[in-house]
Amino acid sequence: MSQIEFKNVSKKYGQDSVALEEVSFGINDGEFVFLVGPSGAGKSTLVKLLIREILPSSGVVLFNDRDVGLIPQVELPSLRRKIGVVFQDFKVLKSKNVFENVAIALEVADSSDETIGNVVPNVLGLVGLSDKTERFPSQLSGGELQRLSIARALAHEPDVLIADEPTGMIDPGSSAEVMQVLDKINSLGTTVLMATHDFSIVDRMKRRVIRVENGRVISDKNEGKYNG
Amino acid sequence: MDKLWKNLLISIKREKFLSLSTLIIMTITFTVLGFFLSLIVFSQTAVKYLENQAQITIFFKDDFSEKNILSLKEKYEKDKTISNVNYVSKEQALKIFTDLNKNEPILLESISANILPASLEIRAKRLSSLSALAVKFEKQDGVEEVRYFKDVIENFRFWSNLYHLIGLGLVLIFATISFSVVIALIRMTINSKGEELEILKLVGATDVYVKRPFIFQAVFFGLVSSILSFIISVVWILSLVGSKFFGDIKTVFILPVVEVNIFVYLIILGVILVLSGALLGYFGSLTAVKKYLKF
């Protein structure tokens, strides 16, 4: 049974703009999957559907056998804690330091100070930011910002980590560091779904690759490459 | 709680002008509310006072004997619409007249008890029954004249009712303005925190976690402005109570039949204002959060 499943999912924005058309695929627990394709292919739409930021026009998105579209509003925070998300533009709070940026993910769930005190140093250690807890986002490099964003996504020990173009705004050296962190997280058992159009990373990692173009899945290969 | 206070201070710093105007408008609203509530209470107290003073005086003809008058007194005392009957004999009338005109010796020289009429002073239980009683007394044998000041009291009652209506209207207008201002304030705060709210949502914040600071902010403004308006109300009420015009008022009627000490009234007024402040802030922010926080 797949942990994540898209069944005949279509998404239209307005009357004419089709973002996804009859997309079907499944992702198993513990997998590392690349979602590749050109800009506007529908990769971000797939990510948004999974965290219920948007609803499908037709079809079903399942997470742990539950129809994401039918999850009641009050249970959405709980869904979003099970699915950690990392974005291309980091989305960190500029007014908070590294420690506080991770702690916020636990504070919103009313975690105790003791839990925060234990979890935050752990995840910061996992992404290699233990020595920068007091720094503010403006004092970090692009790669460090992305690792901070990953640390925050990991605070709730999510079942799945979704990374939407995580290396899109950072240099190749930093990209390699970010990929090392994602690989490490995956090896610890977390499913990783990464949307990217960075072919060098995809080709080097030799993981499952789902290719999306014009809103359709055109290939799905284990140990695939960016171009098939 | 510390975080809520911290968020509140940041928000006030960011939106200084809007925060100040919100505070001023809400303070005006609650001051107007306090003013008109007090106007109602004081005019009610004045009406009660006038009602208590309102009496019908029946002057009797000289040939109508004291025995007849006293039997009438006894009869009227049994009347359920009458609260009190007082007999003023010719001698007592002379004494009252003498006391009132003690500085006019020439006038007093020409007056004797015989030329002053004996009278019955009658107080009705309700102001509204004065007219009917007066008509009844006029038909009574031996009555020379019936006097009462119905118009003065009814005029006062009319104007005080009119003030109540105007007051209620103004309170509603200001409450609507305050409500809109609270919504505008929360909307501005939501807009200025756009990215932060989006991030909170992404990391799995609950609705309550996101809404709490906005509601806290509006309730804070409601409480501060209502406390300010309460202080203003206390100052003007106490200065009014101590003034010559009002004399030394110690009790007021908060309801037509409930009389309380002036300080008890001030406490009740404070509770009403503070409660209104908290409720206006709470419901205003709840409406704004519902409308502008797409969460």
PDB file of C-alpha atoms in Angstrom, chain B residues 147-275:
ATOM      1  CA  ARG B 147     -53.658  73.112  42.609  1.00  0.00           C
ATOM      2  CA  TYR B 148     -51.005  70.801  41.193  1.00  0.00           C
ATOM      3  CA  PHE B 149     -47.940  71.055  38.912  1.00  0.00           C
ATOM      4  CA  LYS B 150     -48.568  68.264  36.505  1.00  0.00           C
ATOM      5  CA  ASP B 151     -47.202  69.970  33.389  1.00  0.00           C
ATOM      6  CA  VAL B 152     -43.769  70.643  34.848  1.00  0.00           C
ATOM      7  CA  ILE B 153     -43.218  66.976  35.644  1.00  0.00           C
ATOM      8  CA  GLU B 154     -44.658  65.699  32.391  1.00  0.00           C
ATOM      9  CA  ASN B 155     -42.517  68.110  30.399  1.00  0.00           C
ATOM     10  CA  PHE B 156     -39.453  66.947  32.270  1.00  0.00           C
ATOM     11  CA  ARG B 157     -40.390  63.328  31.636  1.00  0.00           C
ATOM     12  CA  PHE B 158     -40.872  64.024  27.908  1.00  0.00           C
ATOM     13  CA  TRP B 159     -37.457  65.672  27.532  1.00  0.00           C
ATOM     14  CA  SER B 160     -35.692  63.004  29.555  1.00  0.00           C
ATOM     15  CA  ASN B 161     -37.254  60.292  27.347  1.00  0.00           C
ATOM     16  CA  LEU B 162     -36.101  62.222  24.283  1.00  0.00           C
ATOM     17  CA  TYR B 163     -32.551  62.429  25.680  1.00  0.00           C
ATOM     18  CA  HIS B 164     -32.622  58.680  26.298  1.00  0.00           C
ATOM     19  CA  LEU B 165     -33.501  58.051  22.649  1.00  0.00           C
ATOM     20  CA  ILE B 166     -30.854  60.458  21.333  1.00  0.00           C
ATOM     21  CA  GLY B 167     -28.323  58.871  23.703  1.00  0.00           C
ATOM     22  CA  LEU B 168     -29.154  55.376  22.557  1.00  0.00           C
ATOM     23  CA  GLY B 169     -28.819  56.461  18.922  1.00  0.00           C
ATOM     24  CA  LEU B 170     -25.417  58.071  19.537  1.00  0.00           C
ATOM     25  CA  VAL B 171     -24.161  55.035  21.449  1.00  0.00           C
ATOM     26  CA  LEU B 172     -25.187  52.797  18.537  1.00  0.00           C
ATOM     27  CA  ILE B 173     -23.503  55.092  15.978  1.00  0.00           C
ATOM     28  CA  PHE B 174     -20.247  55.247  17.937  1.00  0.00           C
ATOM     29  CA  ALA B 175     -20.324  51.507  18.638  1.00  0.00           C
ATOM     30  CA  THR B 176     -20.655  50.856  14.884  1.00  0.00           C
ATOM     31  CA  ILE B 177     -17.733  53.199  14.144  1.00  0.00           C
ATOM     32  CA  SER B 178     -15.612  51.518  16.842  1.00  0.00           C
ATOM     33  CA  PHE B 179     -16.507  48.080  15.510  1.00  0.00           C
ATOM     34  CA  SER B 180     -15.387  49.125  11.999  1.00  0.00           C
ATOM     35  CA  VAL B 181     -12.174  50.657  13.334  1.00  0.00           C
ATOM     36  CA  VAL B 182     -11.316  47.471  15.227  1.00  0.00           C
ATOM     37  CA  ILE B 183     -11.877  45.491  12.013  1.00  0.00           C
ATOM     38  CA  ALA B 184      -9.645  47.932  10.061  1.00  0.00           C
ATOM     39  CA  LEU B 185      -6.907  47.659  12.693  1.00  0.00           C
ATOM     40  CA  ILE B 186      -6.911  43.860  12.626  1.00  0.00           C
ATOM     41  CA  ARG B 187      -6.999  43.863   8.832  1.00  0.00           C
ATOM     42  CA  MET B 188      -3.915  46.108   8.658  1.00  0.00           C
ATOM     43  CA  THR B 189      -2.115  43.880  11.164  1.00  0.00           C
ATOM     44  CA  ILE B 190      -3.037  40.761   9.174  1.00  0.00           C
ATOM     45  CA  ASN B 191      -1.763  42.398   5.966  1.00  0.00           C
ATOM     46  CA  SER B 192       1.514  43.488   7.550  1.00  0.00           C
ATOM     47  CA  LYS B 193       2.079  39.955   8.820  1.00  0.00           C
ATOM     48  CA  GLY B 194       1.165  38.266   5.537  1.00  0.00           C
ATOM     49  CA  GLU B 195       4.346  36.181   5.091  1.00  0.00           C
ATOM     50  CA  GLU B 196       4.604  35.282   8.755  1.00  0.00           C
ATOM     51  CA  LEU B 197       1.029  33.970   8.763  1.00  0.00           C
ATOM     52  CA  GLU B 198       1.697  31.927   5.623  1.00  0.00           C
ATOM     53  CA  ILE B 199       4.746  30.349   7.275  1.00  0.00           C
ATOM     54  CA  LEU B 200       2.828  29.604  10.471  1.00  0.00           C
ATOM     55  CA  LYS B 201       0.205  27.879   8.364  1.00  0.00           C
ATOM     56  CA  LEU B 202       2.843  25.819   6.570  1.00  0.00           C
ATOM     57  CA  VAL B 203       4.392  24.613   9.796  1.00  0.00           C
ATOM     58  CA  GLY B 204       1.027  23.410  11.042  1.00  0.00           C
ATOM     59  CA  ALA B 205      -0.259  26.215  13.266  1.00  0.00           C
ATOM     60  CA  THR B 206      -3.794  25.736  14.477  1.00  0.00           C
ATOM     61  CA  ASP B 207      -6.484  28.334  13.802  1.00  0.00           C
ATOM     62  CA  VAL B 208      -6.549  29.241  17.474  1.00  0.00           C
ATOM     63  CA  TYR B 209      -2.772  29.811  17.549  1.00  0.00           C
ATOM     64  CA  VAL B 210      -2.966  32.242  14.617  1.00  0.00           C
ATOM     65  CA  LYS B 211      -6.135  34.034  15.741  1.00  0.00           C
ATOM     66  CA  ARG B 212      -5.172  34.435  19.408  1.00  0.00           C
ATOM     67  CA  PRO B 213      -2.811  37.461  19.003  1.00  0.00           C
ATOM     68  CA  PHE B 214      -5.379  39.416  16.946  1.00  0.00           C
ATOM     69  CA  ILE B 215      -8.166  38.807  19.436  1.00  0.00           C
ATOM     70  CA  PHE B 216      -5.798  39.646  22.306  1.00  0.00           C
ATOM     71  CA  GLN B 217      -4.876  42.919  20.606  1.00  0.00           C
ATOM     72  CA  ALA B 218      -8.479  44.030  20.073  1.00  0.00           C
ATOM     73  CA  VAL B 219      -9.605  43.032  23.580  1.00  0.00           C
ATOM     74  CA  PHE B 220      -6.618  44.965  24.954  1.00  0.00           C
ATOM     75  CA  PHE B 221      -7.696  48.106  23.063  1.00  0.00           C
ATOM     76  CA  GLY B 222     -11.286  47.588  24.228  1.00  0.00           C
ATOM     77  CA  LEU B 223     -10.221  47.286  27.848  1.00  0.00           C
ATOM     78  CA  VAL B 224      -7.791  50.222  27.826  1.00  0.00           C
ATOM     79  CA  SER B 225     -10.285  52.551  26.125  1.00  0.00           C
ATOM     80  CA  SER B 226     -13.153  51.501  28.402  1.00  0.00           C
ATOM     81  CA  ILE B 227     -10.991  52.051  31.504  1.00  0.00           C
ATOM     82  CA  LEU B 228      -9.983  55.495  30.192  1.00  0.00           C
ATOM     83  CA  SER B 229     -13.601  56.391  29.559  1.00  0.00           C
ATOM     84  CA  PHE B 230     -14.537  55.118  33.025  1.00  0.00           C
ATOM     85  CA  ILE B 231     -11.954  57.459  34.579  1.00  0.00           C
ATOM     86  CA  ILE B 232     -13.376  60.357  32.528  1.00  0.00           C
ATOM     87  CA  SER B 233     -16.917  59.393  33.632  1.00  0.00           C
ATOM     88  CA  VAL B 234     -15.949  59.213  37.320  1.00  0.00           C
ATOM     89  CA  VAL B 235     -14.342  62.656  37.144  1.00  0.00           C
ATOM     90  CA  TRP B 236     -17.342  64.376  35.580  1.00  0.00           C
ATOM     91  CA  ILE B 237     -19.942  62.519  37.638  1.00  0.00           C
ATOM     92  CA  LEU B 238     -18.220  63.336  40.917  1.00  0.00           C
ATOM     93  CA  SER B 239     -17.759  66.970  39.920  1.00  0.00           C
ATOM     94  CA  LEU B 240     -21.453  67.120  38.955  1.00  0.00           C
ATOM     95  CA  VAL B 241     -22.598  65.466  42.165  1.00  0.00           C
ATOM     96  CA  GLY B 242     -20.581  67.920  44.221  1.00  0.00           C
ATOM     97  CA  SER B 243     -21.943  70.934  42.311  1.00  0.00           C
ATOM     98  CA  LYS B 244     -24.534  73.380  43.667  1.00  0.00           C
ATOM     99  CA  PHE B 245     -26.981  72.527  40.887  1.00  0.00           C
ATOM    100  CA  PHE B 246     -27.348  68.906  41.928  1.00  0.00           C
ATOM    101  CA  GLY B 247     -26.904  69.493  45.629  1.00  0.00           C
ATOM    102  CA  ASP B 248     -25.479  66.662  47.651  1.00  0.00           C
ATOM    103  CA  ILE B 249     -26.724  63.540  45.846  1.00  0.00           C
ATOM    104  CA  LYS B 250     -25.945  60.367  47.758  1.00  0.00           C
ATOM    105  CA  THR B 251     -28.230  57.899  46.025  1.00  0.00           C
ATOM    106  CA  VAL B 252     -29.475  57.438  42.466  1.00  0.00           C
ATOM    107  CA  PHE B 253     -32.134  55.313  40.780  1.00  0.00           C
ATOM    108  CA  ILE B 254     -30.411  52.856  38.402  1.00  0.00           C
ATOM    109  CA  LEU B 255     -33.852  51.392  37.627  1.00  0.00           C
ATOM    110  CA  PRO B 256     -37.261  52.977  38.356  1.00  0.00           C
ATOM    111  CA  VAL B 257     -37.478  50.952  41.587  1.00  0.00           C
ATOM    112  CA  VAL B 258     -33.801  50.327  42.432  1.00  0.00           C
ATOM    113  CA  GLU B 259     -32.059  53.038  44.439  1.00  0.00           C
ATOM    114  CA  VAL B 260     -28.331  52.680  45.134  1.00  0.00           C
ATOM    115  CA  ASN B 261     -25.482  54.685  46.628  1.00  0.00           C
ATOM    116  CA  ILE B 262     -23.675  56.882  44.073  1.00  0.00           C
ATOM    117  CA  PHE B 263     -20.424  54.915  44.570  1.00  0.00           C
ATOM    118  CA  VAL B 264     -22.234  51.627  43.945  1.00  0.00           C
ATOM    119  CA  TYR B 265     -23.525  53.191  40.720  1.00  0.00           C
ATOM    120  CA  LEU B 266     -19.954  54.141  39.735  1.00  0.00           C
ATOM    121  CA  ILE B 267     -18.833  50.534  40.273  1.00  0.00           C
ATOM    122  CA  ILE B 268     -21.768  49.253  38.161  1.00  0.00           C
ATOM    123  CA  LEU B 269     -20.906  51.819  35.451  1.00  0.00           C
ATOM    124  CA  GLY B 270     -17.270  50.662  35.509  1.00  0.00           C
ATOM    125  CA  VAL B 271     -18.286  47.021  35.114  1.00  0.00           C
ATOM    126  CA  ILE B 272     -20.651  47.868  32.232  1.00  0.00           C
ATOM    127  CA  LEU B 273     -17.983  49.941  30.416  1.00  0.00           C
ATOM    128  CA  VAL B 274     -15.170  47.410  30.879  1.00  0.00           C
ATOM    129  CA  LEU B 275     -17.426  44.532  29.840  1.00  0.00           C
TER     130      LEU B 275
END
